[in-house]
Coordinates of C-alpha atoms in Angstrom, one line a residue:
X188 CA 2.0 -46.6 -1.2
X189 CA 0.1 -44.3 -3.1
X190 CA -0.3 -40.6 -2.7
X191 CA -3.9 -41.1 -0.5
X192 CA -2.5 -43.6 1.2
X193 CA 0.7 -41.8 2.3
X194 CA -1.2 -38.9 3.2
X195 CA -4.0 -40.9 5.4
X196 CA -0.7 -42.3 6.9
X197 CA 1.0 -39.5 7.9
X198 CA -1.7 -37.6 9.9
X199 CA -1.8 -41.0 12.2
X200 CA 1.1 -40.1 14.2
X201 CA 4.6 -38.4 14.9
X202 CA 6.7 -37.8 12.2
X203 CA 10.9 -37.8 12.1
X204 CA 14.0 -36.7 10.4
X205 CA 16.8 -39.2 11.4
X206 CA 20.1 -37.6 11.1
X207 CA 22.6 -39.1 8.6
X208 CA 25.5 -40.6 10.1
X209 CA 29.2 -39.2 9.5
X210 CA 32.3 -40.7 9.6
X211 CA 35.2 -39.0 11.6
X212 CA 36.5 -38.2 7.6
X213 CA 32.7 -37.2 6.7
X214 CA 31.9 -40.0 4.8
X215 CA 28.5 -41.1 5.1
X216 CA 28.6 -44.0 7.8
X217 CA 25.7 -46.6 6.2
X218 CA 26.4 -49.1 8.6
X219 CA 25.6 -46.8 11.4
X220 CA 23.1 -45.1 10.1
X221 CA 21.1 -48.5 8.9
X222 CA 21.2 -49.5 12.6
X223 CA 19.9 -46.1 14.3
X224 CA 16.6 -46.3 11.8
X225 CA 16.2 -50.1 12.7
X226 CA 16.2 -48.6 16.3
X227 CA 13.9 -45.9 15.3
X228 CA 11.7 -47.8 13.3
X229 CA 10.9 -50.4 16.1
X230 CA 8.5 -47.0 17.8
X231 CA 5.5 -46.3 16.8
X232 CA 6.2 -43.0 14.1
X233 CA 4.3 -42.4 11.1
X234 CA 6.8 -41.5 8.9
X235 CA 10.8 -41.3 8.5
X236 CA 12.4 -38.2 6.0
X237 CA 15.7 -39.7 4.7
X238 CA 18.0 -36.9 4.4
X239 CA 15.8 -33.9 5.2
X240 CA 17.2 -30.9 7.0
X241 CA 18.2 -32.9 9.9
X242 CA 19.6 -35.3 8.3
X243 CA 21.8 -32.7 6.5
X244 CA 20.4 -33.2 3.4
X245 CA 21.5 -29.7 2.0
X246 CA 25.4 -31.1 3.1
X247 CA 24.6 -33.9 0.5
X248 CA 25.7 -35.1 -2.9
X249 CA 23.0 -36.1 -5.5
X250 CA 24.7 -39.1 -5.8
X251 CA 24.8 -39.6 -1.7
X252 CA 21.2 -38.4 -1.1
X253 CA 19.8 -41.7 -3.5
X254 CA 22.6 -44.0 -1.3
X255 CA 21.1 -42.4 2.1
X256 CA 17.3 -43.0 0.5
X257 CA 18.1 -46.9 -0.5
X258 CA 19.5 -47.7 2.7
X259 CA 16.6 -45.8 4.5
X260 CA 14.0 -48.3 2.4
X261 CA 16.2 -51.4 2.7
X262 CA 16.5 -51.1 6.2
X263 CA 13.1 -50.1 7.0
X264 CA 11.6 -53.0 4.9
X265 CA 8.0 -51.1 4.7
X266 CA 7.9 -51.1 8.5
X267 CA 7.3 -47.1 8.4
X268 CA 7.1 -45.2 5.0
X269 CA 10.4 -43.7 4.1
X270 CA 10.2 -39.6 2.4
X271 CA 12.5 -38.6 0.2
X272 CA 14.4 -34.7 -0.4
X273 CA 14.1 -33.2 -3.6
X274 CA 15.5 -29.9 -3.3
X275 CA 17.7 -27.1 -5.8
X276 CA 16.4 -25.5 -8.6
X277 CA 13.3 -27.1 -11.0
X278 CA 15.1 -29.3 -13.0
X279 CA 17.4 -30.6 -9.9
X280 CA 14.5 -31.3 -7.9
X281 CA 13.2 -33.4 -10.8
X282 CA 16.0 -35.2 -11.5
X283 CA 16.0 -36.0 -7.3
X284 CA 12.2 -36.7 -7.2
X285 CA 12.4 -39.6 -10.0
X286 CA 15.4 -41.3 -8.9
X287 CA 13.7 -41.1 -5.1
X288 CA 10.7 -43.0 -6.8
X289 CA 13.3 -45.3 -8.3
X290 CA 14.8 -46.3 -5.1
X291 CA 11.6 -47.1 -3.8
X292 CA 10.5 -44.2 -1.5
X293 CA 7.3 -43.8 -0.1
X294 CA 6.9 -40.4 -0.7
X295 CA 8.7 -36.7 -1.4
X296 CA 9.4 -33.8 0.6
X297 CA 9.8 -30.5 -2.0
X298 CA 12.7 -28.6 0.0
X299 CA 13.2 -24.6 -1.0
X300 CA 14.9 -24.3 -3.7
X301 CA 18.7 -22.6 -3.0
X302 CA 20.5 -19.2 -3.4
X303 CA 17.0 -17.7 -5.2
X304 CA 14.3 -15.7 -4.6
X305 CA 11.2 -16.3 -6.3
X306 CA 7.2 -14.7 -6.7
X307 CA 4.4 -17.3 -5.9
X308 CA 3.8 -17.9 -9.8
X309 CA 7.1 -19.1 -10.1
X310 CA 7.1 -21.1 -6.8
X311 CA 3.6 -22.5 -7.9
X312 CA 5.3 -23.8 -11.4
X313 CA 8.3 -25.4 -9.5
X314 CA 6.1 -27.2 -7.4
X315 CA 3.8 -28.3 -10.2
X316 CA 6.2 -29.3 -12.2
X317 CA 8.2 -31.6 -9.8
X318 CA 4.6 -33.0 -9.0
X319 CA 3.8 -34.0 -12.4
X320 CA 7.2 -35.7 -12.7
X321 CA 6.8 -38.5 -10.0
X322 CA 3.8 -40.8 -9.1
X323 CA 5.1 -40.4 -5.1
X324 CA 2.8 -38.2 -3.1
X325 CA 4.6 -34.8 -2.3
X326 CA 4.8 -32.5 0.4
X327 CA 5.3 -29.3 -0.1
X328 CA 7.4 -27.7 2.4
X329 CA 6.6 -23.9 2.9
X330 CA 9.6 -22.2 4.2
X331 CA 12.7 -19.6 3.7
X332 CA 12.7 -18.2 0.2
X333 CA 9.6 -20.4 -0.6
X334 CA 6.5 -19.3 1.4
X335 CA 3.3 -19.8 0.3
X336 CA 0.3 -18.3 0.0
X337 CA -3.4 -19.7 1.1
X338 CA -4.0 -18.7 -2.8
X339 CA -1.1 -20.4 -3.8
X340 CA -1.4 -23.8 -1.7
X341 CA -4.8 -23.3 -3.0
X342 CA -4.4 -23.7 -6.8
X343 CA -1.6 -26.1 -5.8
X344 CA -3.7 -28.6 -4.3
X345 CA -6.3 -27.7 -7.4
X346 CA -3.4 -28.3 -10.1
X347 CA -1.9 -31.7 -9.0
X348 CA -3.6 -34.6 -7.1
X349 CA -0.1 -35.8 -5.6
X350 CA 0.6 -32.9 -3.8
X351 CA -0.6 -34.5 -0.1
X352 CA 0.5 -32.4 2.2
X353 CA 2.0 -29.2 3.3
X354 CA 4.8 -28.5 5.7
X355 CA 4.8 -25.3 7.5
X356 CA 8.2 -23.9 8.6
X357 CA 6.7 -20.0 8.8
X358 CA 4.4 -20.3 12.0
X359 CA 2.5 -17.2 11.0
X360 CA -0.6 -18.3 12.5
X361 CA -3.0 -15.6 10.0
X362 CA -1.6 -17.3 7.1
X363 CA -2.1 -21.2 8.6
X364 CA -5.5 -20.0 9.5
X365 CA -6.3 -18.8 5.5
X366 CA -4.8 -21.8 4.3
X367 CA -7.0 -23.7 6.0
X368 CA -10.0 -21.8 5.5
X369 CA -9.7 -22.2 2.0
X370 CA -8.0 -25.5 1.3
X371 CA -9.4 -27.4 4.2
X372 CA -8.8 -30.9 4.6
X373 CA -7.8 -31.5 0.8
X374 CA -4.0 -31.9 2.7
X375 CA -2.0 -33.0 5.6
X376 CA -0.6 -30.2 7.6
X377 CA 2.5 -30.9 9.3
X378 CA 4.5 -28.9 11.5
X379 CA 8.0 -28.0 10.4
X380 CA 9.5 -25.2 12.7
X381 CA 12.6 -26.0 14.4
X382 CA 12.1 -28.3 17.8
X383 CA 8.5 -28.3 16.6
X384 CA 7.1 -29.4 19.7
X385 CA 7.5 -25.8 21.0
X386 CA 4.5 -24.4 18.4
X387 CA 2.4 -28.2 18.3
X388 CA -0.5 -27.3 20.7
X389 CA -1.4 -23.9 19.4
X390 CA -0.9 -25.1 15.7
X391 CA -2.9 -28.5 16.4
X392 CA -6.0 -25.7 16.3
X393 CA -5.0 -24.9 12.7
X394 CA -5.5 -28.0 11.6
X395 CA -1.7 -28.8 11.3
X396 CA -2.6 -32.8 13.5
X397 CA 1.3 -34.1 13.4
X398 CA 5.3 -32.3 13.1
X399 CA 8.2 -33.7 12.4
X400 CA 9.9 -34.4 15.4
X401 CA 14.2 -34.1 15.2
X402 CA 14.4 -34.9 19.2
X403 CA 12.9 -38.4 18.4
X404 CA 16.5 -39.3 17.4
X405 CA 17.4 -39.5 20.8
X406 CA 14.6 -39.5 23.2
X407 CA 12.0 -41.1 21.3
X408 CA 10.0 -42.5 23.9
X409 CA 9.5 -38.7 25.3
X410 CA 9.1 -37.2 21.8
X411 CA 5.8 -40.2 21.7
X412 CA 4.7 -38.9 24.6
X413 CA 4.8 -35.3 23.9
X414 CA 3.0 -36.0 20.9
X415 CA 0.6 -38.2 22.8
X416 CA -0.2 -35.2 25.0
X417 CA -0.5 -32.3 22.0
X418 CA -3.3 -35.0 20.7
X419 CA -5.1 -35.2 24.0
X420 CA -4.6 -31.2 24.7
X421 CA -3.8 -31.9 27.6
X422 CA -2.4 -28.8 28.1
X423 CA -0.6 -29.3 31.9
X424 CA 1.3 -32.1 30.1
X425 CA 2.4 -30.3 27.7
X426 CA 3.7 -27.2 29.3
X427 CA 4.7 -29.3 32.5
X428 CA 7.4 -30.9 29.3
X429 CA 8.6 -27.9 27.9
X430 CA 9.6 -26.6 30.9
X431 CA 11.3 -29.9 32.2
X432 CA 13.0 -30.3 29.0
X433 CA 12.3 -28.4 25.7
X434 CA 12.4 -25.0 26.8
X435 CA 15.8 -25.6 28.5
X436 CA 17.0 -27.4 25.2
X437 CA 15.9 -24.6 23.3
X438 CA 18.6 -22.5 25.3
X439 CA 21.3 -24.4 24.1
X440 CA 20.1 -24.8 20.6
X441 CA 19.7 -21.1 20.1
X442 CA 22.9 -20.2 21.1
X443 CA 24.7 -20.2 17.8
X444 CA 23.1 -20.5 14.1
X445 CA 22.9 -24.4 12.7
X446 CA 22.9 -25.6 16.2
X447 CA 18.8 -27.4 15.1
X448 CA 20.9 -30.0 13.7
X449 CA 23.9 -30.2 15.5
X450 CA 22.3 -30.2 18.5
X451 CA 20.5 -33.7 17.7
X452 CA 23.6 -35.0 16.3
X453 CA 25.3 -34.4 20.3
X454 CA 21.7 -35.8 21.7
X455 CA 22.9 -38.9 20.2
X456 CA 26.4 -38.9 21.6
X457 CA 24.8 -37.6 24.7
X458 CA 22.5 -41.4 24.7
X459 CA 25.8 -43.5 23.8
X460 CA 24.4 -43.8 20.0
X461 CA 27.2 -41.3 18.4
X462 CA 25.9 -40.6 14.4
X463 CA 29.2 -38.9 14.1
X464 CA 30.3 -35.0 13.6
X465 CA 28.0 -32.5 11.4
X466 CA 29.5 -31.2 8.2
X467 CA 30.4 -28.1 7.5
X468 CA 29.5 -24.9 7.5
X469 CA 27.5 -26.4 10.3
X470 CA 29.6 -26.7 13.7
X471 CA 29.3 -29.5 16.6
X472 CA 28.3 -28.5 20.4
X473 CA 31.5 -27.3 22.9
X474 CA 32.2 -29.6 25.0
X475 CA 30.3 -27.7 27.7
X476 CA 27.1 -27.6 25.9
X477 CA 27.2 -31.1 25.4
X478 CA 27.7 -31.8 29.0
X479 CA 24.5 -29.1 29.5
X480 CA 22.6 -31.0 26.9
X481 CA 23.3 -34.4 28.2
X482 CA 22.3 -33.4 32.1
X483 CA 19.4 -32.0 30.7
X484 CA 18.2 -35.9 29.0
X485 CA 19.1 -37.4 31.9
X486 CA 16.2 -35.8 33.5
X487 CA 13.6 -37.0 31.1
X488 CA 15.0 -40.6 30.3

């Protein structure tokens, strides 16, 4: 798939992170995590991010991340294009975006680099020089200690054809509105905000037409639906949802830092479909909040 094509894909419809499956030692489980994306695969997403954020990618080995991507693209078998991380400093990133494109990705999500702050210029020649390294459309994901600028995404989108899309993990509505202005539909937005359903009808205005969705892992068939609303605007759908089920989600999630992805990870043991514990420094659900959080899906399932 090349870079157009990836990007024309992924502005058709929902977009997921599947969460990587752990052993009780916290080995990666392949088995088990080759038969939740056959599951998730059979639905109609767009796309499917091996080892992003909720799949604990920043929990990951180098040498792990490339196992998790060429089990992702054996068992998806082209069904649904398969994004790969490449995240770290410059050179790291590099090293991840070419051996993504060797496994056979679709596609690479440009994480925030780690433990650094940098200016635009710097963050402009990071991203431009991880572009130029792969064939694989990018998405640039704009977030933490790499936020960036209309100008920025700008000269970005200028600089390097491959760059296809942008992921927005700020929510600062002025600066989705410039980027737009001025870069227009030269990318895909996506939405990246944590439970990213909460911002998708106000940001579907900025031009930002899909998100990546991490409560697909275990209510997929809601998480379509949802998404099938946002596109309609129908706007009594939509809130009518987040107060059945998001909202009250989002009061468990919130309650203690890292709980985005360990909350999916419990969703999943919630449904009967167990992906295992989270790694460290991240921390599963109580006991209580899982019982919460799985009264809560059986309202909406």
């Amino acid at each position: 798939m090349n870079p157009a094509e990836l990007a024309a894909q992924l502005k058709t419809g929902l977009l997921s992170f599947p969460v990587t499956h752990f052993r009780p030692d916290l080995s990666f489980d392949e088995p088990a995590y080759r038969e939740h994306l056959s599951w998730l695969s059979q639905y109609d997403v767009a796309g499917l991010f091996a080892a992003g954020g909720t799949g604990e990618g920043f929990s990951l080995t180098p040498a792990e991340i490339d196992t998790v991507v060429r089990a992702a693209v054996s068992e998806v078998a082209g069904r649904v294009p398969v994004i790969a991380p490449a995240t770290g400093g410059t050179f790291a990133a590099i090293e991840q975006a070419q051996a993504a494109e060797a496994a056979g990705a679709d596609g690479l999500l440009l994480l925030p680099p780690y433990l650094t702050e940098a200016g635009q210029r710097g963050l402009v020649e990071h991203v431009s020089a991880v572009c130029r390294s792969t064939s694989l459309g990018v998405t640039v994901y704009s977030r933490a200690n790499a936020i960036l600028t209309d100008v920025s995404v700008a000269e970005l989108a200028d600089r390097n054809d491959n760059l296809v899309c942008l992921k927005d993990g700020v929510g600062n509505i002025e600066m989705m509105t410039r980027t737009y202005a001025r870069v227009g539909d030269r990318l895909t937005y996506i939405g990246g905000l944590p439970t990213a359903e909460t911002f998708a009808l106000p940001l579907l205005q900025l031009g930002v037409s899909t998100y990546s969705s991490a409560i697909f892992n275990f209510v997929p068939e809601f998480a379509l639906g949802f998404y099938a609303d946002v596109r309609a605007q129908d706007r009594d759908a939509v809130y009518r949802k987040l107060n059945d089920f998001v909202l009250p989600y989002l009061d468990i999630r919130d309650r203690t830092k890292g709980y985005a992805v360990s909350i999916v990870k419990a969703g999943l043991q919630a449904i009967g479909r167990s992906a295992g514990p989270v790694r460290p420094p991240l921390q599963d659900l109580s006991a209580d909040e899982l019982e919460q959080l799985t009264e809560l899906i059986g309202r909406v399932k």
